[in-house]
Amino acid sequence: MLDVAKYSEFERLRDGRPVEIRALRGSDRDDLLAAVGRTSTKSLYRRFFGAKRYFSEKEIAFFLNIDFAKHVALVAVVDEGGRQTIVGGGRYVVARAGTAEVAFAVVDQYQGQGIGAALMRHLTMIARDAGLKELIAEVLPDNIAMLKVFEKSGLHLNTKREARVVHVALRLL
Ligand SMILES: CC(C)(COP(=O)(O)OP(=O)(O)OC[C@H]1O[C@@H](n2cnc3c(N)ncnc32)[C@H](O)[C@@H]1OP(=O)(O)O)[C@@H](O)C(=O)NCCC(=O)NCCS
């Protein structure tokens, strides 16, 4: 079984720059909050389904205290002027036996570079290794980029459209 807490793989952005997809660390707090700080209100709305920019200590603790079993979080890290910088993240939380809910956010400046798809690929690998059977997500109906990442994941996809949300289920088996 993978040691997910130590997970680290390198990929390339569409423009050729390297990006590390690695496990979130407890020490990432400031970098994670900095990434949220440079993400647009619209993107944060799509991630949190509401106007959300500031988080309580309890919420921050939830995002950072990862057990890498029931809650797995990966970040995408690029070199920005010699500094390793978090520019995206994806996580899953086990909702019930065999099923985990996934969610992603990529800093606007880095969207459309393949980071969402890469995070999805690595989370899928980890979820399969952990024996999960299904990933689920709730997506706003106009969130074409997220729906596209799911459609292009290669996993069997089931969607249920409601007025305000699309329920997505992806089969891992
Ligand atoms: C959704 C999100 C995570 C995707 O990450 P990303 O790094 O931009 O994704 P990728 O670059 O891997 O791929 C996005 C795909 O959507 C496409 N896309 C982006 N915006 C689009 C739009 N408005 N219309 C059509 N396609 C669009 C891209 O061209 C790309 O498709 P391609 O692979 O065929 O070129 C990112 O856009 C994001 O953070 N959005 C805000 C937060 C959010 O929506 N979270 C989801 C909550 S579950």
Coordinates of C-alpha atoms and ligand atoms in Angstrom, one line a residue:
M1 CA 0.0 0.0 0.0
L2 CA 1.2 3.5 -0.8
D3 CA 2.6 5.7 2.0
V4 CA 0.3 8.6 1.0
A5 CA 1.6 11.0 3.7
K6 CA 5.0 11.0 1.8
Y7 CA 3.4 11.0 -1.7
S8 CA 5.4 13.1 -4.3
E9 CA 5.3 12.8 -8.1
F10 CA 6.4 15.3 -10.8
E11 CA 4.4 16.3 -13.8
R12 CA 4.6 19.0 -16.4
L13 CA 2.3 21.9 -16.9
R14 CA 1.0 22.5 -20.5
D15 CA 3.7 25.1 -20.9
G16 CA 6.4 22.6 -20.0
R17 CA 7.2 23.8 -16.5
P18 CA 7.5 21.1 -13.8
V19 CA 4.9 20.8 -11.1
E20 CA 5.1 18.6 -8.0
I21 CA 2.0 16.8 -6.9
R22 CA 2.6 16.0 -3.3
A23 CA 0.9 15.2 0.0
L24 CA -0.2 18.2 2.0
R25 CA 2.0 18.8 5.1
G26 CA 1.1 20.3 8.4
S27 CA 3.7 22.9 7.7
D28 CA 1.9 24.1 4.6
R29 CA -0.6 26.3 6.5
D30 CA 0.8 29.7 5.4
D31 CA 1.4 28.6 1.8
L32 CA -2.1 27.1 1.6
L33 CA -3.7 30.3 2.9
A34 CA -1.5 32.4 0.5
A35 CA -2.9 30.2 -2.4
V36 CA -6.4 30.9 -1.2
G37 CA -5.5 34.6 -1.0
R38 CA -4.6 34.7 -4.7
T39 CA -7.6 32.7 -5.9
S40 CA -10.5 34.7 -7.3
T41 CA -13.8 35.1 -5.6
K42 CA -15.5 33.2 -8.4
S43 CA -13.2 30.2 -8.1
L44 CA -13.6 30.1 -4.4
Y45 CA -17.4 30.3 -4.9
R46 CA -17.2 27.3 -7.2
R47 CA -15.1 25.4 -4.6
F48 CA -17.1 26.2 -1.5
F49 CA -20.6 26.9 -3.0
G50 CA -20.7 30.3 -1.5
A51 CA -18.8 33.6 -0.9
K52 CA -15.9 32.2 1.1
R53 CA -12.5 33.8 1.5
Y54 CA -11.8 33.7 5.2
F55 CA -11.8 30.5 7.3
S56 CA -12.1 29.9 11.1
E57 CA -9.3 28.1 13.0
K58 CA -11.6 25.1 13.1
E59 CA -12.0 25.1 9.3
I60 CA -8.2 25.6 8.8
A61 CA -7.6 22.7 11.2
F62 CA -9.9 20.5 9.2
F63 CA -8.1 21.4 5.9
L64 CA -4.6 20.7 7.5
N65 CA -5.1 17.8 9.8
I66 CA -5.1 15.0 7.3
D67 CA -5.0 11.4 8.3
F68 CA -4.3 10.2 4.7
A69 CA -6.8 7.4 5.2
K70 CA -10.3 8.9 5.5
H71 CA -9.0 12.3 4.4
V72 CA -6.4 12.6 1.7
A73 CA -5.1 16.0 0.5
L74 CA -2.6 16.7 -2.3
V75 CA -1.1 20.0 -3.4
A76 CA 0.4 21.2 -6.7
V77 CA 3.7 23.0 -6.2
V78 CA 5.6 25.1 -8.8
D79 CA 8.8 27.1 -8.7
E80 CA 8.0 30.8 -8.6
G81 CA 11.3 32.7 -8.7
G82 CA 13.1 30.1 -6.7
R83 CA 10.3 29.6 -4.2
Q84 CA 8.3 26.4 -4.0
T85 CA 4.7 27.7 -4.2
I86 CA 1.4 25.9 -3.7
V87 CA -0.9 26.7 -6.7
G88 CA -3.6 24.1 -6.3
G89 CA -5.0 21.4 -4.3
G90 CA -7.3 18.4 -4.4
R91 CA -8.6 16.2 -1.7
Y92 CA -11.0 13.4 -0.9
V93 CA -12.9 12.7 2.3
V94 CA -14.5 9.3 2.8
A95 CA -18.2 9.8 3.1
R96 CA -19.2 6.2 3.6
A97 CA -17.6 2.8 3.2
G98 CA -16.0 2.6 -0.3
T99 CA -17.1 6.2 -1.3
A100 CA -15.1 9.4 -1.0
E101 CA -16.1 13.0 -2.0
V102 CA -13.5 14.9 -4.0
A103 CA -12.9 18.6 -4.4
F104 CA -10.3 20.7 -6.1
A105 CA -9.1 24.3 -6.4
V106 CA -6.4 25.8 -8.6
V107 CA -5.1 29.4 -8.4
D108 CA -6.7 31.2 -11.4
Q109 CA -3.4 32.1 -13.0
Y110 CA -2.6 28.4 -13.2
Q111 CA -5.9 27.1 -14.4
G112 CA -6.1 25.3 -17.8
Q113 CA -2.5 24.0 -17.4
G114 CA -3.5 20.5 -16.6
I115 CA -3.2 20.8 -12.8
G116 CA -6.8 19.8 -12.1
A117 CA -6.4 16.7 -14.3
A118 CA -3.1 15.8 -12.7
L119 CA -4.5 16.1 -9.2
M120 CA -7.5 13.9 -10.3
R121 CA -5.2 11.3 -11.7
H122 CA -3.1 11.0 -8.5
L123 CA -6.1 11.1 -6.2
T124 CA -7.7 8.3 -8.3
M125 CA -4.5 6.2 -8.0
I126 CA -4.4 6.7 -4.2
A127 CA -8.2 6.0 -3.9
R128 CA -7.8 2.8 -5.9
D129 CA -4.8 1.7 -3.8
A130 CA -6.9 2.3 -0.7
G131 CA -9.6 0.0 -2.0
L132 CA -12.3 2.7 -2.5
K133 CA -15.0 1.9 -5.1
E134 CA -16.3 5.3 -6.0
L135 CA -15.5 9.0 -6.0
I136 CA -18.4 11.5 -5.8
A137 CA -18.6 15.3 -6.2
E138 CA -21.0 18.1 -6.3
V139 CA -20.4 20.6 -9.0
L140 CA -22.1 23.9 -10.0
P141 CA -23.9 23.3 -13.4
D142 CA -21.8 26.0 -15.1
N143 CA -18.5 24.7 -13.9
I144 CA -17.4 23.3 -17.3
A145 CA -13.7 23.0 -16.3
M146 CA -14.5 20.7 -13.3
L147 CA -17.0 18.6 -15.3
K148 CA -14.4 18.3 -18.1
V149 CA -11.7 17.1 -15.7
F150 CA -14.1 14.4 -14.5
E151 CA -15.2 13.5 -18.1
K152 CA -11.6 13.1 -19.2
S153 CA -10.5 11.1 -16.2
G154 CA -11.3 7.9 -18.0
L155 CA -13.4 6.6 -15.1
H156 CA -17.0 5.6 -15.7
L157 CA -19.0 8.7 -15.0
N158 CA -22.6 9.1 -13.8
T159 CA -24.1 12.5 -13.4
K160 CA -27.4 13.6 -12.0
R161 CA -28.3 17.2 -12.9
E162 CA -30.5 19.3 -10.6
A163 CA -31.2 23.0 -11.0
R164 CA -28.4 24.2 -8.7
V165 CA -26.0 21.3 -8.6
V166 CA -24.7 18.4 -10.6
H167 CA -24.1 15.2 -8.6
V168 CA -21.1 13.3 -10.1
A169 CA -20.2 9.7 -9.3
L170 CA -17.1 8.1 -10.8
R171 CA -16.5 4.4 -10.6
L172 CA -13.1 3.3 -9.5
L173 CA -13.5 -0.5 -10.2
Ligands
LIG1 C1 -12.0 23.1 -11.8 C2 -10.5 23.3 -11.7 C3 -10.1 22.6 -10.4 C4 -9.9 22.6 -12.9 O1 -8.5 22.7 -12.7 P1 -7.6 23.1 -14.0 O2 -6.2 23.0 -13.6 O3 -8.0 24.4 -14.5 O4 -8.0 21.9 -15.0 P2 -7.2 21.4 -16.3 O5 -6.3 22.4 -16.8 O6 -6.7 20.0 -15.9 O7 -8.4 21.1 -17.3 C5 -9.5 22.0 -17.3 C6 -10.3 21.7 -18.6 O8 -11.4 22.5 -18.7 C7 -11.4 23.3 -19.8 N1 -12.0 24.5 -19.5 C8 -11.7 25.5 -18.6 N2 -12.6 26.4 -18.6 C9 -13.5 26.1 -19.5 C10 -14.7 26.8 -20.0 N3 -15.1 27.9 -19.5 N4 -15.4 26.1 -21.0 C11 -15.0 25.0 -21.5 N5 -13.8 24.3 -21.1 C12 -13.1 24.9 -20.1 C13 -9.9 23.4 -20.1 O9 -9.7 23.8 -21.5 C14 -9.5 22.0 -19.9 O10 -9.9 21.1 -20.9 P3 -8.9 20.4 -21.9 O11 -8.1 19.4 -21.1 O12 -9.8 19.7 -22.9 O13 -8.1 21.5 -22.5 C15 -10.1 24.8 -11.7 O14 -10.6 25.4 -12.8 C16 -10.6 25.5 -10.4 O15 -9.9 25.6 -9.5 N6 -11.8 26.1 -10.5 C17 -12.3 26.8 -9.3 C18 -12.7 25.9 -8.2 C19 -13.6 24.8 -8.6 O16 -14.4 24.9 -9.5 N7 -13.5 23.6 -7.9 C20 -14.3 22.5 -8.1 C21 -15.2 22.1 -6.9 S1 -15.6 20.4 -6.9

